mmCIF file of C-alpha atoms and ligand atoms in Angstrom:
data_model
loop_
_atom_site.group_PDB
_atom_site.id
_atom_site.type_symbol
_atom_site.label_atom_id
_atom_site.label_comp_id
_atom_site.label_asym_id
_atom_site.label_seq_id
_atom_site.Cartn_x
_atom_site.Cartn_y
_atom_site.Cartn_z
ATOM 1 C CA UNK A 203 -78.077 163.084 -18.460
ATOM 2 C CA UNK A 204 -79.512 159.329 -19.158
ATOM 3 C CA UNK A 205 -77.186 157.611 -21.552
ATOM 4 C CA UNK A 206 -78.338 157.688 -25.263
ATOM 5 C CA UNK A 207 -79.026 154.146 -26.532
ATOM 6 C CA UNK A 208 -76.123 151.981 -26.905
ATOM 7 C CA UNK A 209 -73.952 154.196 -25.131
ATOM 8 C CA UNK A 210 -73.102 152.005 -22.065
ATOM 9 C CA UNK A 211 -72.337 149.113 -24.677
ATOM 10 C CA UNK A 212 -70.110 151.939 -26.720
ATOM 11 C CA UNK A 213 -68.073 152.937 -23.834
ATOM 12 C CA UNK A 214 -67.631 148.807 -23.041
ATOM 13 C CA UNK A 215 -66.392 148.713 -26.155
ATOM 14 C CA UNK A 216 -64.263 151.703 -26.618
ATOM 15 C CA UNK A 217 -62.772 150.521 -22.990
ATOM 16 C CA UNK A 218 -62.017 147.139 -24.121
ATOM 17 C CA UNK A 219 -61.181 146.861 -27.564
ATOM 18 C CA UNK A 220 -59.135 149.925 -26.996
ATOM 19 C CA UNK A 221 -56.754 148.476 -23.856
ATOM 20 C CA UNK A 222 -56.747 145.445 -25.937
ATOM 21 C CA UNK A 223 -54.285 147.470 -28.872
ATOM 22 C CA UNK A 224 -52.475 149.707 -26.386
ATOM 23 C CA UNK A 225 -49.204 147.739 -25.509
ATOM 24 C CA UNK A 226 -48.774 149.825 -22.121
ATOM 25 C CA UNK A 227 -52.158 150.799 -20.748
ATOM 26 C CA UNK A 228 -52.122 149.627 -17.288
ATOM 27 C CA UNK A 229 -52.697 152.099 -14.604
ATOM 28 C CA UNK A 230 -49.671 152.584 -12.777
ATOM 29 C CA UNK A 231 -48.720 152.376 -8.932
ATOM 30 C CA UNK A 232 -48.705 155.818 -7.439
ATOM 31 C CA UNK A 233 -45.410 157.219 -6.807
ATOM 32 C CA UNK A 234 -43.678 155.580 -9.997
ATOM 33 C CA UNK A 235 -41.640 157.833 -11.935
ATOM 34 C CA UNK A 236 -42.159 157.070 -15.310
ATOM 35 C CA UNK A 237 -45.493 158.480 -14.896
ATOM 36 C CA UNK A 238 -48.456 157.915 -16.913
ATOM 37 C CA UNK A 239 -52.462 156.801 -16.087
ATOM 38 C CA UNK A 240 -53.078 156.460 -12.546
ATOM 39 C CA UNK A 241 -56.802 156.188 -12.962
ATOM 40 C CA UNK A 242 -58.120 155.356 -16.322
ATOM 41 C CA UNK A 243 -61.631 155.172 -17.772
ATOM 42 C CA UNK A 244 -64.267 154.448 -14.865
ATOM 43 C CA UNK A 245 -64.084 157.043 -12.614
ATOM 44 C CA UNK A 246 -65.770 161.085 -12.679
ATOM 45 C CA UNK A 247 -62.044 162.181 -14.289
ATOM 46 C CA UNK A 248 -58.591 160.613 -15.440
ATOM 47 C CA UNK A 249 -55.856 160.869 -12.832
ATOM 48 C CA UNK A 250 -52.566 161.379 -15.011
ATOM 49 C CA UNK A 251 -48.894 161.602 -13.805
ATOM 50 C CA UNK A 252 -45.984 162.577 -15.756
ATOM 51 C CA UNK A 253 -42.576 161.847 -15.515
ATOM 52 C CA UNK A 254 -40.812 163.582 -12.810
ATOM 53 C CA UNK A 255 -39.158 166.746 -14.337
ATOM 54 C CA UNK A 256 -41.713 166.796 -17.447
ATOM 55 C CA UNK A 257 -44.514 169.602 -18.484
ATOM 56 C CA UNK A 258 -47.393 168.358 -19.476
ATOM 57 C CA UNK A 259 -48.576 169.249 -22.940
ATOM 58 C CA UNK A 260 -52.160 168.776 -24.674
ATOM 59 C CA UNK A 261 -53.661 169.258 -27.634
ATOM 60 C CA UNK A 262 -57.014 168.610 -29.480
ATOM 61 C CA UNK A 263 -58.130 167.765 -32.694
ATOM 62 C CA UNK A 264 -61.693 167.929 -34.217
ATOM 63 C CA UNK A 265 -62.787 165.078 -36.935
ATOM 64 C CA UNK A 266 -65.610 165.834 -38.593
ATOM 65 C CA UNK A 267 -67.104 163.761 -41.294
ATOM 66 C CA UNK A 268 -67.138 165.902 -44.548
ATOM 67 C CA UNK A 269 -64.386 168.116 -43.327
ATOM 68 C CA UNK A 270 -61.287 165.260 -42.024
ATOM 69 C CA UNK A 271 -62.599 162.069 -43.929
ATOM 70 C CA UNK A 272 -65.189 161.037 -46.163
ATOM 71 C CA UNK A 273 -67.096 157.784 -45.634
ATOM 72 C CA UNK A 274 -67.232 157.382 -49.802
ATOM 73 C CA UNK A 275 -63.572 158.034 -50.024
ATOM 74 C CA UNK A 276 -61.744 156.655 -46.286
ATOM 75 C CA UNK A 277 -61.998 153.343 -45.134
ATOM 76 C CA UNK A 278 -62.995 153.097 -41.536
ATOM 77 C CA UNK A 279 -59.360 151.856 -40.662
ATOM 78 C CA UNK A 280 -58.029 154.793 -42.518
ATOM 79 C CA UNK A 281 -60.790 157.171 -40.583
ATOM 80 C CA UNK A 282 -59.789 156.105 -37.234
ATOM 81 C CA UNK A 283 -56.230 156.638 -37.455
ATOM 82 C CA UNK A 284 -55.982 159.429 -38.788
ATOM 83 C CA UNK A 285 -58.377 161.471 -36.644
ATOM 84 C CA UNK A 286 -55.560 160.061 -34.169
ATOM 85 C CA UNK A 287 -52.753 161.193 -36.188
ATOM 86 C CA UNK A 288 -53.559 164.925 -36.248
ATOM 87 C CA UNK A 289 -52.298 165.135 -32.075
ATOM 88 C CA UNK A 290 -50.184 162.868 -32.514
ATOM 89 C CA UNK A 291 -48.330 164.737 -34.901
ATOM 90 C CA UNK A 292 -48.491 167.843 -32.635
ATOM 91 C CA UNK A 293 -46.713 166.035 -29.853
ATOM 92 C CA UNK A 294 -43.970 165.011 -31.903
ATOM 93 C CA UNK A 295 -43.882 168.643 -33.528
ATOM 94 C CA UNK A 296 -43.296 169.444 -30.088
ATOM 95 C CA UNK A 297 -40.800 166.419 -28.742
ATOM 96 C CA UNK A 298 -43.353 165.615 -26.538
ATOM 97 C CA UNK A 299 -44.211 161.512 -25.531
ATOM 98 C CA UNK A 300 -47.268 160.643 -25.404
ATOM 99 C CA UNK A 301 -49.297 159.935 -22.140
ATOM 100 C CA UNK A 302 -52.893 159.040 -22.382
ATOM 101 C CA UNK A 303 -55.713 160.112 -25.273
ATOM 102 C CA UNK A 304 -59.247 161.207 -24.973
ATOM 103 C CA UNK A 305 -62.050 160.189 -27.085
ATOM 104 C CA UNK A 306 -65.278 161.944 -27.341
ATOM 105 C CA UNK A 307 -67.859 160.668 -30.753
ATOM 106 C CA UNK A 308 -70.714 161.781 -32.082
ATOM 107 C CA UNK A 309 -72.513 159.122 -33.944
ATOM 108 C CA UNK A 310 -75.578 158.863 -36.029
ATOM 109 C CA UNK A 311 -78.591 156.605 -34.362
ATOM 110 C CA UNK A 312 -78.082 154.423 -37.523
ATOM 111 C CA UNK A 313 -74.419 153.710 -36.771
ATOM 112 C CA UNK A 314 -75.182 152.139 -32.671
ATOM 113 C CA UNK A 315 -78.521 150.140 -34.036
ATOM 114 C CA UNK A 316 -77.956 149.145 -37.371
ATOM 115 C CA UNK A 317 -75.180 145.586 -38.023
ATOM 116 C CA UNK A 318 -73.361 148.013 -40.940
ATOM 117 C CA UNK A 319 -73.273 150.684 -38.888
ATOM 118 C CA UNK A 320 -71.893 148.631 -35.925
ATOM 119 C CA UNK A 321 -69.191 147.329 -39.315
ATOM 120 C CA UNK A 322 -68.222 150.749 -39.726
ATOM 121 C CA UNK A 323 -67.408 151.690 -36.014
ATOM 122 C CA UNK A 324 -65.635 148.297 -35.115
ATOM 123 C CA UNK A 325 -63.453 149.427 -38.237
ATOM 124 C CA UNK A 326 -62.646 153.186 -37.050
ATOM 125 C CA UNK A 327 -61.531 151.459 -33.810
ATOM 126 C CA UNK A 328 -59.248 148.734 -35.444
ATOM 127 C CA UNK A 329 -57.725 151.763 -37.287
ATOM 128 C CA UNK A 330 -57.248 154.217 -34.287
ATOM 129 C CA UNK A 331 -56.255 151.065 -32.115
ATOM 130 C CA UNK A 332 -53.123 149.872 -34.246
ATOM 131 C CA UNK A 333 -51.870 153.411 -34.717
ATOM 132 C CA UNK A 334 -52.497 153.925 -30.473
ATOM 133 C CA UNK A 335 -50.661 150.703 -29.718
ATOM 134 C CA UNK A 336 -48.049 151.963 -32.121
ATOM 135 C CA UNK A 337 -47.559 155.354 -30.521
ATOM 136 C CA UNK A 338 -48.119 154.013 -26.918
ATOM 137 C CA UNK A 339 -51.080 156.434 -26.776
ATOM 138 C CA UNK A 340 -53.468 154.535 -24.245
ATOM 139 C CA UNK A 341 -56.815 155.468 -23.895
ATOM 140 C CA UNK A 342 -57.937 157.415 -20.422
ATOM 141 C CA UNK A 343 -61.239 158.209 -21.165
ATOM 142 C CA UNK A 344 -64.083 159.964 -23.306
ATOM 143 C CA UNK A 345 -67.864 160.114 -23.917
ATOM 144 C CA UNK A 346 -70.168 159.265 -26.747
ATOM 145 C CA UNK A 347 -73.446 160.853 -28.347
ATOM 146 C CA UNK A 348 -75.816 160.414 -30.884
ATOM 147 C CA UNK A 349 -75.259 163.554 -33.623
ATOM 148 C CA UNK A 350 -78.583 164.748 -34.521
ATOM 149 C CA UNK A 351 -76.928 166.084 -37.845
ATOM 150 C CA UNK A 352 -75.945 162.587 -38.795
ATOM 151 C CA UNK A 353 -72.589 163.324 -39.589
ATOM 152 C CA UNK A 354 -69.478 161.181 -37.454
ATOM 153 C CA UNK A 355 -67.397 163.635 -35.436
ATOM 154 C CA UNK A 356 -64.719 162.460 -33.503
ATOM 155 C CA UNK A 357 -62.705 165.123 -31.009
ATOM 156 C CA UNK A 358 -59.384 163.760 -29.653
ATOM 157 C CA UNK A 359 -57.524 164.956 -26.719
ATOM 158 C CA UNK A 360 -54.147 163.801 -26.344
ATOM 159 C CA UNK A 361 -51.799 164.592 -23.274
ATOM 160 C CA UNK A 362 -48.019 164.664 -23.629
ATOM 161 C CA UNK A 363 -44.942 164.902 -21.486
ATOM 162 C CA UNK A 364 -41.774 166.537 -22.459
ATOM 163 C CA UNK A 365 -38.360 167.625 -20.053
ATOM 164 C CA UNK A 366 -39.541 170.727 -18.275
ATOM 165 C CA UNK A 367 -39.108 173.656 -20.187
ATOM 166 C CA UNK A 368 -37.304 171.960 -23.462
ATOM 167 C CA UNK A 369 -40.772 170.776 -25.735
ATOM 168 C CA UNK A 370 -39.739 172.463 -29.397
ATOM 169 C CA UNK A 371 -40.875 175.638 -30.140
ATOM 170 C CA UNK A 372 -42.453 177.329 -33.185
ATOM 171 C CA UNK A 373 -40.726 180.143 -31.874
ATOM 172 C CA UNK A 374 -37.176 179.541 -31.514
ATOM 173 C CA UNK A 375 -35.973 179.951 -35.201
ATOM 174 C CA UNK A 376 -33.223 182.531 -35.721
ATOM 175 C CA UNK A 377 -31.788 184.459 -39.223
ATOM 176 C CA UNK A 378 -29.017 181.916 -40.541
ATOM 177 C CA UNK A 379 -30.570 178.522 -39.081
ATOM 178 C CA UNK A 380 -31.019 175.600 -41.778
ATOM 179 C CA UNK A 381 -34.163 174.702 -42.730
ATOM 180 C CA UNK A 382 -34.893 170.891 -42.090
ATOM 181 C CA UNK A 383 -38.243 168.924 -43.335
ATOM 182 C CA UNK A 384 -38.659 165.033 -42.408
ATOM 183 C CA UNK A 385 -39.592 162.427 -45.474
ATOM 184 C CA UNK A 386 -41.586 163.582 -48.375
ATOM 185 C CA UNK A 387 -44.025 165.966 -49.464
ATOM 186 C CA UNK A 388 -47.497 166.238 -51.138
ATOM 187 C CA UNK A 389 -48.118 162.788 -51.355
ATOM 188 C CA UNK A 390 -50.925 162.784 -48.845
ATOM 189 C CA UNK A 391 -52.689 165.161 -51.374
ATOM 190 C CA UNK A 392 -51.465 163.119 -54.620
ATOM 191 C CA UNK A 393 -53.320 160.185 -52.930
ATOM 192 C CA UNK A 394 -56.320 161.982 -52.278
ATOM 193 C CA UNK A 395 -56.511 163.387 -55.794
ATOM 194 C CA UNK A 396 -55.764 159.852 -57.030
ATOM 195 C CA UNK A 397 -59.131 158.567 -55.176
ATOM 196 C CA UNK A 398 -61.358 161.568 -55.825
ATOM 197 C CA UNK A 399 -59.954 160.979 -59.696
ATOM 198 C CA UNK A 400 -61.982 157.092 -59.470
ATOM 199 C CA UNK A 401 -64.967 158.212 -57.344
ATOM 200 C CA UNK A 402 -64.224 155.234 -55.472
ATOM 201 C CA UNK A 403 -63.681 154.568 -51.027
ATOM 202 C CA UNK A 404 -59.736 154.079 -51.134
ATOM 203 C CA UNK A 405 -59.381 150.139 -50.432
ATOM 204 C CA UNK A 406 -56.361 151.114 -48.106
ATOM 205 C CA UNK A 407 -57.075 149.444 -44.647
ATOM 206 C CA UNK A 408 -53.826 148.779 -43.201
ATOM 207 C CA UNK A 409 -50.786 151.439 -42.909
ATOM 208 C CA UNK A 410 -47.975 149.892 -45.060
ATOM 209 C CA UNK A 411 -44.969 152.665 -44.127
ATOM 210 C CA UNK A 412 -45.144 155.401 -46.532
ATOM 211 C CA UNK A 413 -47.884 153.920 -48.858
ATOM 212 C CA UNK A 414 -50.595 155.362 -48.420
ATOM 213 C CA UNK A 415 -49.630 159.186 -46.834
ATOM 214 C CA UNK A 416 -53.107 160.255 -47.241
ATOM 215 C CA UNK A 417 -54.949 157.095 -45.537
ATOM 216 C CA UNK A 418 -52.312 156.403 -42.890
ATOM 217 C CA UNK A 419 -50.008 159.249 -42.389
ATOM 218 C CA UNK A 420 -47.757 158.489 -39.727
ATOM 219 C CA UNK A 421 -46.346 161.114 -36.816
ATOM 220 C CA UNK A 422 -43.299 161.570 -36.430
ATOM 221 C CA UNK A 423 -42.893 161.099 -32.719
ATOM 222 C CA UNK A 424 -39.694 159.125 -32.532
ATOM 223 C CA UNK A 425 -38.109 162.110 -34.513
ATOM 224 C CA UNK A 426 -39.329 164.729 -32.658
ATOM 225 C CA UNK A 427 -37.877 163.087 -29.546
ATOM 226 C CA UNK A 428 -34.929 162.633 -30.784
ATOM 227 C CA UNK A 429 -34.742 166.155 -32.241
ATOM 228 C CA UNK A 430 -35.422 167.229 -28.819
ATOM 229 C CA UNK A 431 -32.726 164.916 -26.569
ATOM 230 C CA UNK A 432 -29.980 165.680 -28.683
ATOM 231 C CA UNK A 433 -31.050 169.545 -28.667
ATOM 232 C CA UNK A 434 -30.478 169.599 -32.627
ATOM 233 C CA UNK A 435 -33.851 171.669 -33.473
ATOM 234 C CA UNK A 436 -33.955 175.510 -32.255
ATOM 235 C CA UNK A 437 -38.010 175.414 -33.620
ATOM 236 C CA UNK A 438 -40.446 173.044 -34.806
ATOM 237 C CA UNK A 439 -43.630 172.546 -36.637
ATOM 238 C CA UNK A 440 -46.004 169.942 -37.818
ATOM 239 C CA UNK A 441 -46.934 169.853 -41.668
ATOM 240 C CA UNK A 442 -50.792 169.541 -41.409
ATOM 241 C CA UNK A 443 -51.780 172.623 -43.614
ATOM 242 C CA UNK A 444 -48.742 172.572 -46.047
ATOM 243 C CA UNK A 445 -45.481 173.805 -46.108
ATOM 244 C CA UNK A 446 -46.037 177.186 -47.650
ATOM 245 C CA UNK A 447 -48.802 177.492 -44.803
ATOM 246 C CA UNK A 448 -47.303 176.008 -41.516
ATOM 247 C CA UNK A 449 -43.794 177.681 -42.615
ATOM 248 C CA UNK A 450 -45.772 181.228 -42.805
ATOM 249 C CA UNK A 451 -46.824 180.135 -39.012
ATOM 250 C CA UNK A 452 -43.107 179.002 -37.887
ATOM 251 C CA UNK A 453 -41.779 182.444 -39.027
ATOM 252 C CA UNK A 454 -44.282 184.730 -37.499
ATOM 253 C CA UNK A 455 -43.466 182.839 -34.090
ATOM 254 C CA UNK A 456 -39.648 183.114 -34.777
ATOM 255 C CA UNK A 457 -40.205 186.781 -35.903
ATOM 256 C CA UNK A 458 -37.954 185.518 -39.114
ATOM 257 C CA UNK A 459 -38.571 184.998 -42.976
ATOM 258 C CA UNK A 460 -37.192 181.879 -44.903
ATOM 259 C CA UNK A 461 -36.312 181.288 -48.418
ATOM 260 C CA UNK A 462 -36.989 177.550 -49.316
ATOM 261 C CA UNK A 463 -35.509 176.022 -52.643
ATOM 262 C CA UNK A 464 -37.621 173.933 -55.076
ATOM 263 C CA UNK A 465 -34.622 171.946 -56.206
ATOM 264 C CA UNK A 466 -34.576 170.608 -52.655
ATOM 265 C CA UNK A 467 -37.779 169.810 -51.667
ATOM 266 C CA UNK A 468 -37.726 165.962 -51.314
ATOM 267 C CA UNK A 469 -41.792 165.114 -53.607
ATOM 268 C CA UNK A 470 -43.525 162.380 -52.682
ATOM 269 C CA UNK A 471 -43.458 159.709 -55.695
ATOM 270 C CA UNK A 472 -46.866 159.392 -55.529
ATOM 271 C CA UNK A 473 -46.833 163.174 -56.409
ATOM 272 C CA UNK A 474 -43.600 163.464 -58.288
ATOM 273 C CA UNK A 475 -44.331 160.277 -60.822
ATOM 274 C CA UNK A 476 -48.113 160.609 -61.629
ATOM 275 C CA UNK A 477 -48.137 165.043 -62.095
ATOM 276 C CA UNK A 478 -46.508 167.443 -64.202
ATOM 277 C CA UNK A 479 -43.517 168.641 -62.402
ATOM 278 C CA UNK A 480 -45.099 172.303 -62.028
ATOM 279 C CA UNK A 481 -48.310 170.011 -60.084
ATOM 280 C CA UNK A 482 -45.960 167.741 -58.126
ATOM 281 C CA UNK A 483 -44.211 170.893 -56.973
ATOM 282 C CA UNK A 484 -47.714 172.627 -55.980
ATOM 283 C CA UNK A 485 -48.985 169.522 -54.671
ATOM 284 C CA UNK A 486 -45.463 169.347 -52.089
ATOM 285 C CA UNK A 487 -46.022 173.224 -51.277
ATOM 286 C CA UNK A 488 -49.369 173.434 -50.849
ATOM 287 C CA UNK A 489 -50.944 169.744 -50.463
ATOM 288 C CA UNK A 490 -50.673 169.573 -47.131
ATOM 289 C CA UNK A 491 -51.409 166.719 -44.344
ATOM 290 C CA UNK A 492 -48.338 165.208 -44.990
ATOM 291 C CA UNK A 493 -47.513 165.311 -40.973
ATOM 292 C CA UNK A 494 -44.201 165.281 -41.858
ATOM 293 C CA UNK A 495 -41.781 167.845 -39.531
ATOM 294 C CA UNK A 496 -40.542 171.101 -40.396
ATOM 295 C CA UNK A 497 -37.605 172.038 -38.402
ATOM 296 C CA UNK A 498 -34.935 174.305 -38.297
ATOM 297 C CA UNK A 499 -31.445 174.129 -36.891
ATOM 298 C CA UNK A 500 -28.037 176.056 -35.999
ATOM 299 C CA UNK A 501 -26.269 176.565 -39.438
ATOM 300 C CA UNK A 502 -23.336 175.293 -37.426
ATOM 301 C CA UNK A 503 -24.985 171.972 -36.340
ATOM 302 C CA UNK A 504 -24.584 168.813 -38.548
ATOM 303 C CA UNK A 505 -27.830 167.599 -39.182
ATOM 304 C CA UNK A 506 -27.836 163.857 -40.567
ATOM 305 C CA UNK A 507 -29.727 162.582 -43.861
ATOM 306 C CA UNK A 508 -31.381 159.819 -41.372
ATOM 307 C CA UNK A 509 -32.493 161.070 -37.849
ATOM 308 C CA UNK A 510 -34.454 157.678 -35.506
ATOM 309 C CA UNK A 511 -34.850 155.923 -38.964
ATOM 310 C CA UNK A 512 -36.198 158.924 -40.860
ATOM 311 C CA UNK A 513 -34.969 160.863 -44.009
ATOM 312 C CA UNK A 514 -34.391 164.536 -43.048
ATOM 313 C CA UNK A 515 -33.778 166.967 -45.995
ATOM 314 C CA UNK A 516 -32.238 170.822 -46.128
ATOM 315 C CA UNK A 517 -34.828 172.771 -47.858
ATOM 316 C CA UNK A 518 -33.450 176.378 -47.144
ATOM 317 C CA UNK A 519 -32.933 178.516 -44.992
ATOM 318 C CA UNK A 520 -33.682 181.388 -42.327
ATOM 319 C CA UNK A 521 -33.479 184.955 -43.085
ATOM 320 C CA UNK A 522 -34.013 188.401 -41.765
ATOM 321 C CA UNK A 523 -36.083 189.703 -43.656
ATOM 322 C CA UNK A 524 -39.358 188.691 -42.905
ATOM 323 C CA UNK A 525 -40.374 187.466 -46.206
ATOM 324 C CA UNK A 526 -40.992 184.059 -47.316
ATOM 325 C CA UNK A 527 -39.474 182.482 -50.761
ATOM 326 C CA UNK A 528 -39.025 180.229 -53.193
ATOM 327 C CA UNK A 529 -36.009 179.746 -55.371
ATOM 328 C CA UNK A 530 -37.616 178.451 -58.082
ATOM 329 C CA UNK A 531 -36.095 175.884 -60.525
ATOM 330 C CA UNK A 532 -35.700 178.961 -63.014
ATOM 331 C CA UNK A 533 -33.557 180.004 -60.294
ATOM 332 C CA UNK A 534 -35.451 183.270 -59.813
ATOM 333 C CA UNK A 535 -37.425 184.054 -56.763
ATOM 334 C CA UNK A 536 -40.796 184.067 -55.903
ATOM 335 C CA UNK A 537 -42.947 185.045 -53.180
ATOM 336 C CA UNK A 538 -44.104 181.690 -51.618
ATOM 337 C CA UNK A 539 -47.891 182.821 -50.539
ATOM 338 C CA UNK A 540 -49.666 180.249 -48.143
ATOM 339 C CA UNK A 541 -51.583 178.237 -49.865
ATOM 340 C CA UNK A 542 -52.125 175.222 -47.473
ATOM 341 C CA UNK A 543 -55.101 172.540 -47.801
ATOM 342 C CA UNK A 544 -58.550 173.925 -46.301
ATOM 343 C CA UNK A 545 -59.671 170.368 -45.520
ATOM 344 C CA UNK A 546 -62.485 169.214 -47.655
ATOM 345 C CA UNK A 547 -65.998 170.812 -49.084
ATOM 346 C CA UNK A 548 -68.226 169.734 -46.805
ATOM 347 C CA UNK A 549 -70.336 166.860 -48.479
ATOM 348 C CA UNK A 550 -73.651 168.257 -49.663
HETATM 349 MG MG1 MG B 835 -49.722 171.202 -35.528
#
């Protein structure tokens, strides 16, 4: 198929400005065993390698304008990274490193021909190339086209490595294991409330660490590595829909229930100073895309507070039963129902 106007430039562009942020993105020699790109973007396909003794894992992650981000309420920056964020976040849910990204966008004619339009997109890649050079994410390739609805979509593919056979599990809980969850909660949803509140685009174009959890959440990859060298997780799950929802998916898989305690969850300032405490505490349960870890562990096993720089918190437990509560701060319990973030209305 001819390539739509401004493609060729796009994929220039996307090629260049992308290597540019990626610390590590040169192809390397056949035959190395670290693994990684051996062809890049250029050719019919990527050629990838991993590490000798690794499975290769891959996810993919839709962002569509109206749904992930809002133009009137994300900055570019904050657009781009975080439709990189959501796989990220799934490797390190999964211990995996990261080994090369795909890119495919769908982009109104307005944004390739018109100078704002050209603003925004420079922008979105600033924002997706800081977080890739952060995560060592190169890009291997992608494709562009113009979106006859108008609407930005960006689809990520991200490929992974982890030891063969030893990538975390949402599976592997058991009755009796600890229930771990990594920083804070609900503060990507206090943020979001907080711009909504002022009808105005959040201002937030550079990730300050834990500042703006909405805007630039940030993956916890270095945790779920570490989580899965020192074999200290028995499952694992990314918080993307909310704890009451993702927890709901971690138990089905572990064919376990879990009672969680309110007293313990660690809230998000942004949540815990600026709500009622009965909002802050729906806001950490239900918020969701925090992309914080939820994790559980051998009752046995000493889990510490910091784990490769981050704060890791017992929330509860793992029981038999396969029901899922909350021990309330009236110290009854409560069904905890899932309740997780449906993404946004879509913008009329
Ligand atoms: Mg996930």
């Amino acid at each position: 198929m001819p390539h739509a106007v401004g493609e060729l430039d796009l994929i220039e562009r996307i090629r260049a400005g992308w290597g540019g942020g990626a610390p590590s993105p040169t192809p390397r020699k056949p035959g190395t065993a670290r693994g990684g790109i051996v062809l890049g973007i250029g050719d019919d396909c990527a050629i990838l390698r991993p590490p000798r003794g690794h499975d290769l894992l891959v996810t993919t992650d839709f962002s569509l304008e109206g749904r992930h981000f809002r133009r009137d309420w994300h900055s570019p920056e904050s657009a781009g990274h975080r439709a990189l964020a959501r796989g990220l976040s799934d490797l390190a849910a999964m211990g995996a490193r990261p080994l090369a990204a795909f890119l495919s966008l769908a982009l109104p004619p307005e944004m390739l021909k018109k100078k704002a339009g050209r603003m925004w997109l420079e922008r979105f890649f600033t924002g997706l190339q800081n977080l890739a050079g952060q995560a060592t994410a190169p890009l291997a390739g992608g494709d562009t086209s113009e979106s006859p609805s108008g609407l930005i979509l960006a689809d990520i593919v991200l490929v992974g490595s982890a030891p063969a056979g030893r990538a975390l599990r949402r599976s592997g809980g058991r009755s009796g294991d600890a229930l771990y969850v990594s920083g804070s909660l609900g503060g990507a949803a206090a943020e979001l409330k907080k711009v909504t509140s002022r009808k105005l685009r959040s201002k937030a174009s550079t990730s300050t660490p834990g500042a703006h959890p909405q805007m630039f959440p940030e993956p916890r990859l270095a945790l779920g590595q570490a989580l899965l060298r020192r074999r200290l997780a028995t499952s694992a799950i990314d918080l993307s829909d909310g704890l009451s929802t993702d927890l709901h998916h971690l138990c089905r898989e572990s064919g376990v229930g879990a009672i969680v305690e309110a007293d313990a969850l660690p809230i998000h300032p942004l949540a815990a100073d600026h709500h009622a405490e009965a909002e802050a505490l729906d806001l950490a349960l239900n918020g969701g895309e925090d992309y914080e870890l939820l994790f559980s562990a051998h009752a046995s096993v000493r889990i510490p507070n910091r784990i490769a720089g981050v704060r890791v918190t017992r929330i509860g437990r793992l029981v038999e039963e396969r029901t899922i509560s909350l021990l309330g701060r009236d110290q009854l319990v409560h069904p905890l129902k899932p309740g997780g973030w449906e993404h946004f209305a879509v913008k009329q």
